[in-house]
Short mmCIF file of C-alpha atoms and ligand atoms in Angstrom, two decimals:
data_model
loop_
_atom_site.label_atom_id
_atom_site.label_comp_id
_atom_site.label_asym_id
_atom_site.label_seq_id
_atom_site.Cartn_x
_atom_site.Cartn_y
_atom_site.Cartn_z
CA MET A 14 -1.54 11.06 -15.06
CA LYS A 15 -2.28 10.19 -11.45
CA LYS A 16 -5.83 9.60 -10.16
CA LEU A 17 -6.30 11.58 -6.95
CA GLU A 18 -9.21 11.97 -4.52
CA LEU A 19 -12.90 11.59 -5.29
CA LEU A 20 -14.44 14.99 -5.90
CA TYR A 21 -18.05 14.09 -6.49
CA SER A 22 -20.17 10.98 -6.90
CA GLY A 23 -23.27 11.36 -9.07
CA LYS A 24 -26.02 8.88 -9.86
CA ALA A 25 -24.02 6.91 -12.45
CA LYS A 26 -20.55 8.48 -12.58
CA SER A 27 -17.84 9.57 -10.16
CA VAL A 28 -15.46 12.46 -10.71
CA TYR A 29 -11.84 12.35 -9.48
CA LYS A 30 -9.17 14.99 -9.29
CA THR A 31 -5.90 14.25 -11.09
CA ASP A 32 -2.36 15.56 -10.66
CA ASN A 33 -3.13 18.01 -13.48
CA ILE A 34 -5.28 20.86 -12.08
CA ASP A 35 -6.94 21.35 -15.47
CA GLN A 36 -8.09 17.75 -15.82
CA TYR A 37 -10.60 15.44 -14.13
CA LEU A 38 -11.09 11.72 -14.40
CA LEU A 39 -14.68 10.50 -14.93
CA GLU A 40 -15.52 6.97 -13.87
CA PHE A 41 -18.62 5.34 -15.33
CA ARG A 42 -20.25 3.00 -12.80
CA ASP A 43 -22.79 0.22 -13.43
CA ASP A 44 -25.57 2.10 -11.59
CA LEU A 45 -28.81 2.99 -13.29
CA THR A 46 -31.38 5.35 -11.77
CA ALA A 47 -34.65 6.93 -12.85
CA GLY A 48 -37.09 9.48 -11.46
CA ASN A 49 -34.38 11.63 -9.85
CA GLY A 50 -32.88 8.60 -8.08
CA ALA A 51 -36.23 7.20 -6.83
CA LYS A 52 -35.77 4.00 -8.84
CA LYS A 53 -32.40 2.29 -8.64
CA GLY A 54 -30.83 -0.56 -10.58
CA SER A 55 -27.65 -1.63 -12.30
CA PHE A 56 -26.31 -4.11 -14.77
CA GLN A 57 -22.88 -5.57 -15.30
CA GLN A 58 -20.73 -3.84 -17.90
CA LYS A 59 -23.01 -0.79 -18.01
CA GLY A 60 -20.12 1.50 -17.05
CA VAL A 61 -17.92 -0.03 -19.74
CA ILE A 62 -20.65 0.24 -22.39
CA ASN A 63 -21.61 3.85 -21.61
CA ASN A 64 -17.97 4.96 -21.40
CA LYS A 65 -17.40 3.49 -24.87
CA ILE A 66 -20.57 4.95 -26.38
CA SER A 67 -19.97 8.37 -24.89
CA ASN A 68 -16.31 8.53 -25.94
CA LEU A 69 -17.13 7.50 -29.47
CA ILE A 70 -19.81 10.21 -29.69
CA PHE A 71 -17.67 12.94 -28.08
CA LYS A 72 -14.84 12.16 -30.52
CA GLU A 73 -17.22 12.52 -33.47
CA LEU A 74 -18.59 15.79 -32.06
CA GLU A 75 -15.05 17.17 -31.64
CA ARG A 76 -14.26 16.13 -35.21
CA SER A 77 -17.30 18.16 -36.33
CA GLY A 78 -16.25 21.26 -34.38
CA VAL A 79 -18.28 20.96 -31.16
CA LYS A 80 -16.10 21.89 -28.17
CA THR A 81 -16.25 19.17 -25.52
CA HIS A 82 -14.43 18.11 -22.36
CA PHE A 83 -13.11 14.89 -23.96
CA ILE A 84 -9.35 14.29 -23.77
CA GLN A 85 -8.79 10.53 -23.87
CA LYS A 86 -10.04 7.19 -22.68
CA ILE A 87 -7.99 5.92 -19.73
CA SER A 88 -9.52 2.50 -19.05
CA ASP A 89 -12.71 0.53 -19.78
CA THR A 90 -14.66 2.70 -17.35
CA GLU A 91 -12.55 5.86 -17.12
CA VAL A 92 -12.08 8.90 -19.31
CA LEU A 93 -9.83 11.92 -18.85
CA VAL A 94 -11.65 15.23 -19.36
CA ARG A 95 -11.02 18.96 -19.26
CA LYS A 96 -11.98 20.52 -15.95
CA ALA A 97 -15.05 22.71 -16.21
CA LYS A 98 -17.53 24.19 -13.78
CA LEU A 99 -20.99 22.73 -14.37
CA ILE A 100 -23.61 25.20 -15.60
CA ASP A 101 -26.76 24.20 -13.68
CA LEU A 102 -28.87 23.44 -16.73
CA GLU A 103 -30.20 20.31 -18.35
CA VAL A 104 -30.46 21.11 -22.03
CA VAL A 105 -33.03 18.93 -23.77
CA ILE A 106 -33.59 18.74 -27.51
CA ARG A 107 -36.61 16.95 -28.90
CA ASN A 108 -37.17 15.77 -32.46
CA VAL A 109 -40.21 13.62 -31.70
CA ALA A 110 -42.73 14.04 -28.86
CA ALA A 111 -42.12 11.63 -25.96
CA GLY A 112 -41.86 11.48 -22.18
CA SER A 113 -42.65 14.62 -20.21
CA PHE A 114 -43.20 16.72 -23.35
CA ALA A 115 -45.89 14.40 -24.75
CA LYS A 116 -47.55 14.31 -21.33
CA ARG A 117 -47.39 18.07 -20.76
CA TYR A 118 -49.02 18.95 -24.08
CA GLY A 119 -51.33 15.93 -24.44
CA LEU A 120 -49.51 14.60 -27.51
CA GLU A 121 -49.23 10.99 -28.52
CA GLU A 122 -45.70 9.64 -28.01
CA GLY A 123 -44.11 9.39 -31.43
CA SER A 124 -45.71 12.54 -32.91
CA ILE A 125 -43.06 14.08 -35.14
CA LEU A 126 -42.23 17.69 -34.28
CA PRO A 127 -41.90 20.06 -37.27
CA LEU A 128 -38.72 21.53 -35.82
CA PRO A 129 -36.29 20.48 -33.07
CA ILE A 130 -37.47 21.92 -29.76
CA LEU A 131 -34.86 23.03 -27.23
CA GLU A 132 -35.88 23.19 -23.58
CA PHE A 133 -33.94 24.24 -20.50
CA PHE A 134 -34.40 22.69 -17.07
CA TYR A 135 -32.81 24.08 -13.92
CA LYS A 136 -30.47 21.29 -12.71
CA ASN A 137 -31.46 21.07 -9.06
CA ASP A 138 -32.31 17.69 -7.50
CA ASN A 139 -34.07 19.27 -4.50
CA LEU A 140 -36.47 21.06 -6.86
CA ASP A 141 -36.80 18.08 -9.25
CA ASP A 142 -35.14 19.93 -12.15
CA PRO A 143 -37.95 22.39 -13.00
CA PHE A 144 -38.49 23.87 -16.46
CA ILE A 145 -36.89 27.32 -16.84
CA ASN A 146 -36.83 29.87 -19.67
CA ASP A 147 -34.11 32.30 -20.78
CA ASP A 148 -35.23 35.16 -18.55
CA GLY A 149 -35.29 32.85 -15.52
CA ILE A 150 -31.81 31.55 -16.30
CA ILE A 151 -30.43 35.08 -16.54
CA ALA A 152 -32.34 36.32 -13.45
CA LEU A 153 -31.07 33.38 -11.36
CA ASN A 154 -27.50 33.99 -12.58
CA ILE A 155 -27.26 30.48 -14.03
CA ALA A 156 -25.86 31.79 -17.32
CA THR A 157 -25.66 35.07 -19.21
CA LYS A 158 -27.59 35.89 -22.38
CA GLU A 159 -24.38 35.47 -24.41
CA GLU A 160 -23.59 32.12 -22.78
CA LEU A 161 -27.13 30.92 -23.50
CA GLU A 162 -26.67 31.71 -27.19
CA ILE A 163 -23.46 29.67 -27.28
CA ILE A 164 -25.22 26.79 -25.50
CA ARG A 165 -28.24 26.94 -27.82
CA THR A 166 -26.08 26.88 -30.96
CA ALA A 167 -23.88 24.03 -29.67
CA ALA A 168 -26.95 22.02 -28.62
CA HIS A 169 -28.59 22.30 -32.05
CA LYS A 170 -25.33 21.41 -33.78
CA THR A 171 -24.99 18.41 -31.48
CA ASN A 172 -28.51 17.35 -32.42
CA GLU A 173 -27.73 17.45 -36.14
CA ILE A 174 -24.57 15.36 -35.67
CA LEU A 175 -26.22 12.85 -33.32
CA LYS A 176 -29.24 12.41 -35.60
CA LYS A 177 -26.92 11.40 -38.45
CA MET A 178 -24.80 9.12 -36.26
CA PHE A 179 -27.76 7.26 -34.82
CA ASP A 180 -29.46 7.08 -38.21
CA LEU A 181 -26.41 5.21 -39.54
CA ALA A 182 -26.82 2.86 -36.57
CA GLY A 183 -30.47 2.20 -37.53
CA LEU A 184 -31.88 4.33 -34.72
CA ASN A 185 -34.13 7.39 -34.55
CA LEU A 186 -32.97 10.05 -32.11
CA ILE A 187 -36.23 11.03 -30.38
CA ASP A 188 -34.80 13.37 -27.73
CA PHE A 189 -31.77 13.79 -25.47
CA LYS A 190 -30.33 15.75 -22.56
CA ILE A 191 -26.88 17.32 -22.50
CA GLU A 192 -24.95 19.49 -20.06
CA PHE A 193 -22.42 22.27 -20.44
CA GLY A 194 -19.59 23.59 -18.29
CA LYS A 195 -17.31 26.59 -18.19
CA THR A 196 -13.52 26.24 -18.13
CA ASP A 197 -11.29 28.51 -16.05
CA SER A 198 -10.62 30.51 -19.19
CA GLY A 199 -14.37 31.07 -19.68
CA GLU A 200 -14.90 28.68 -22.58
CA ILE A 201 -18.28 26.91 -22.69
CA ILE A 202 -17.86 23.21 -23.48
CA LEU A 203 -20.05 20.13 -23.67
CA ILE A 204 -19.49 17.95 -20.56
CA ASP A 205 -21.06 14.91 -18.84
CA GLU A 206 -21.95 12.02 -21.16
CA ILE A 207 -24.05 11.08 -24.15
CA SER A 208 -25.39 7.52 -23.89
CA PRO A 209 -28.68 5.58 -23.81
CA ASP A 210 -29.03 6.91 -20.24
CA CYS A 211 -29.80 10.39 -21.53
CA CYS A 212 -31.10 9.82 -25.08
CA ARG A 213 -34.30 8.29 -26.37
CA LEU A 214 -33.41 6.00 -29.25
CA TRP A 215 -36.03 4.06 -31.20
CA GLU A 216 -35.42 1.35 -33.78
CA LYS A 217 -36.02 2.90 -37.19
CA ASP A 218 -38.28 0.11 -38.47
CA THR A 219 -40.19 -0.95 -35.36
CA ASN A 220 -39.96 2.00 -32.93
CA GLU A 221 -38.62 -0.44 -30.33
CA LYS A 222 -37.06 1.47 -27.43
CA MET A 223 -33.27 1.07 -27.16
CA ASP A 224 -32.58 3.34 -24.18
CA LYS A 225 -33.21 3.95 -20.49
CA ASP A 226 -36.98 3.92 -21.00
CA ARG A 227 -36.59 0.09 -20.97
CA PHE A 228 -35.54 0.48 -17.32
CA ARG A 229 -37.91 3.36 -16.45
CA ARG A 230 -40.90 1.45 -17.84
CA ASP A 231 -39.83 -2.10 -16.79
CA LEU A 232 -39.70 -3.36 -20.37
CA GLY A 233 -36.75 -5.75 -19.74
CA GLY A 234 -33.78 -6.23 -22.06
CA VAL A 235 -31.99 -3.11 -20.80
CA ALA A 236 -28.44 -4.46 -21.07
CA LEU A 237 -29.06 -5.98 -24.50
CA ALA A 238 -30.40 -2.68 -25.83
CA TYR A 239 -27.38 -0.69 -24.55
CA LEU A 240 -25.00 -3.28 -25.99
CA ALA A 241 -26.76 -3.17 -29.38
CA VAL A 242 -26.39 0.63 -29.46
CA LEU A 243 -22.66 0.27 -28.74
CA ASP A 244 -22.15 -2.49 -31.32
CA ARG A 245 -23.91 -0.58 -34.07
CA LEU A 246 -22.14 2.72 -33.35
CA SER A 247 -18.79 0.89 -33.16
CA ALA A 248 -19.43 -0.75 -36.52
CA GLN A 249 -19.91 2.71 -38.06
CA PHE A 250 -17.50 4.86 -36.09
CA GLY A 251 -14.59 2.64 -35.03
CA LYS A 252 -13.89 0.73 -31.91
CA GLU A 253 -14.51 3.33 -29.18
N1 UDP B 305 -33.28 13.15 -19.43
C1 UDP B 305 -32.11 12.89 -18.73
N2 UDP B 305 -32.05 13.22 -17.40
C2 UDP B 305 -33.09 13.80 -16.75
C3 UDP B 305 -34.27 14.08 -17.47
C4 UDP B 305 -34.33 13.74 -18.80
O1 UDP B 305 -31.15 12.37 -19.28
O2 UDP B 305 -32.95 14.10 -15.54
C5 UDP B 305 -33.35 12.82 -20.87
C6 UDP B 305 -34.30 11.66 -21.14
O3 UDP B 305 -33.59 10.44 -21.20
C7 UDP B 305 -34.86 12.00 -22.49
C8 UDP B 305 -34.82 13.53 -22.54
O4 UDP B 305 -33.89 13.93 -21.55
O5 UDP B 305 -34.00 11.51 -23.51
C9 UDP B 305 -36.16 14.18 -22.29
O6 UDP B 305 -36.69 13.68 -21.09
P1 UDP B 305 -38.15 14.11 -20.59
O7 UDP B 305 -38.15 15.57 -20.28
O8 UDP B 305 -39.17 13.64 -21.56
O9 UDP B 305 -38.29 13.44 -19.17
P2 UDP B 305 -38.74 12.02 -18.68
O10 UDP B 305 -39.86 11.54 -19.53
O11 UDP B 305 -37.50 11.18 -18.82
O12 UDP B 305 -39.11 12.30 -17.27
#
């Protein structure tokens, strides 16, 4: 596999073409942003840590039958993935009220939700990723009704698997955001990453935050929290 030109540089990852037209190379950088890029930071080894966490999770998801872009880890910060066209949605699942959901509905952070709540946001930085419902998604040609059903089912299945994985690592999965893409053959697969950047993870016993909220809310100990998540997942699910 040969790494070719940079295709796209996002807030924390860069995407490269490869000499295989069906495969991309994702590079995890040390950058950390919040508030749609308004707040910027970084810490050493973040790219390495998130690449490891995400690969370990994607492997487990594949093992459980969730279709993902994962092919193989290439280096500490690089992973080879299946090429897919991003579907412009941020798919959020919430098990416990927190963040924008708690604020929107006047709930105390930490209120347990009686069922997992799936929300769609239109992935558009210029519009600040607004909330969107099924009809809006179909009307704006973001995805079809059938594609939405596939996404919904895969997202809920992902939630069930992640909840169990993090539970074994001593963490409560409060909420998370995932993204989906479409391959040239029309298959919908899970893409992007799953890491403390896009999940809320609270210590089971103390509710201590072990995710990007430590950065968003200036709580300190960001790197230590990410490393602890990696160490505990690795102890349960192998080295990467
Ligand atoms: N999230 C994300 N990227 C975003 C927005 C949210 O990864 O652009 C994740 C966030 O880390 C949390 C979940 O999605 O795990 C729900 O976030 P929420 O809507 O509560 O937004 P926030 O409070 O982060 O603004």
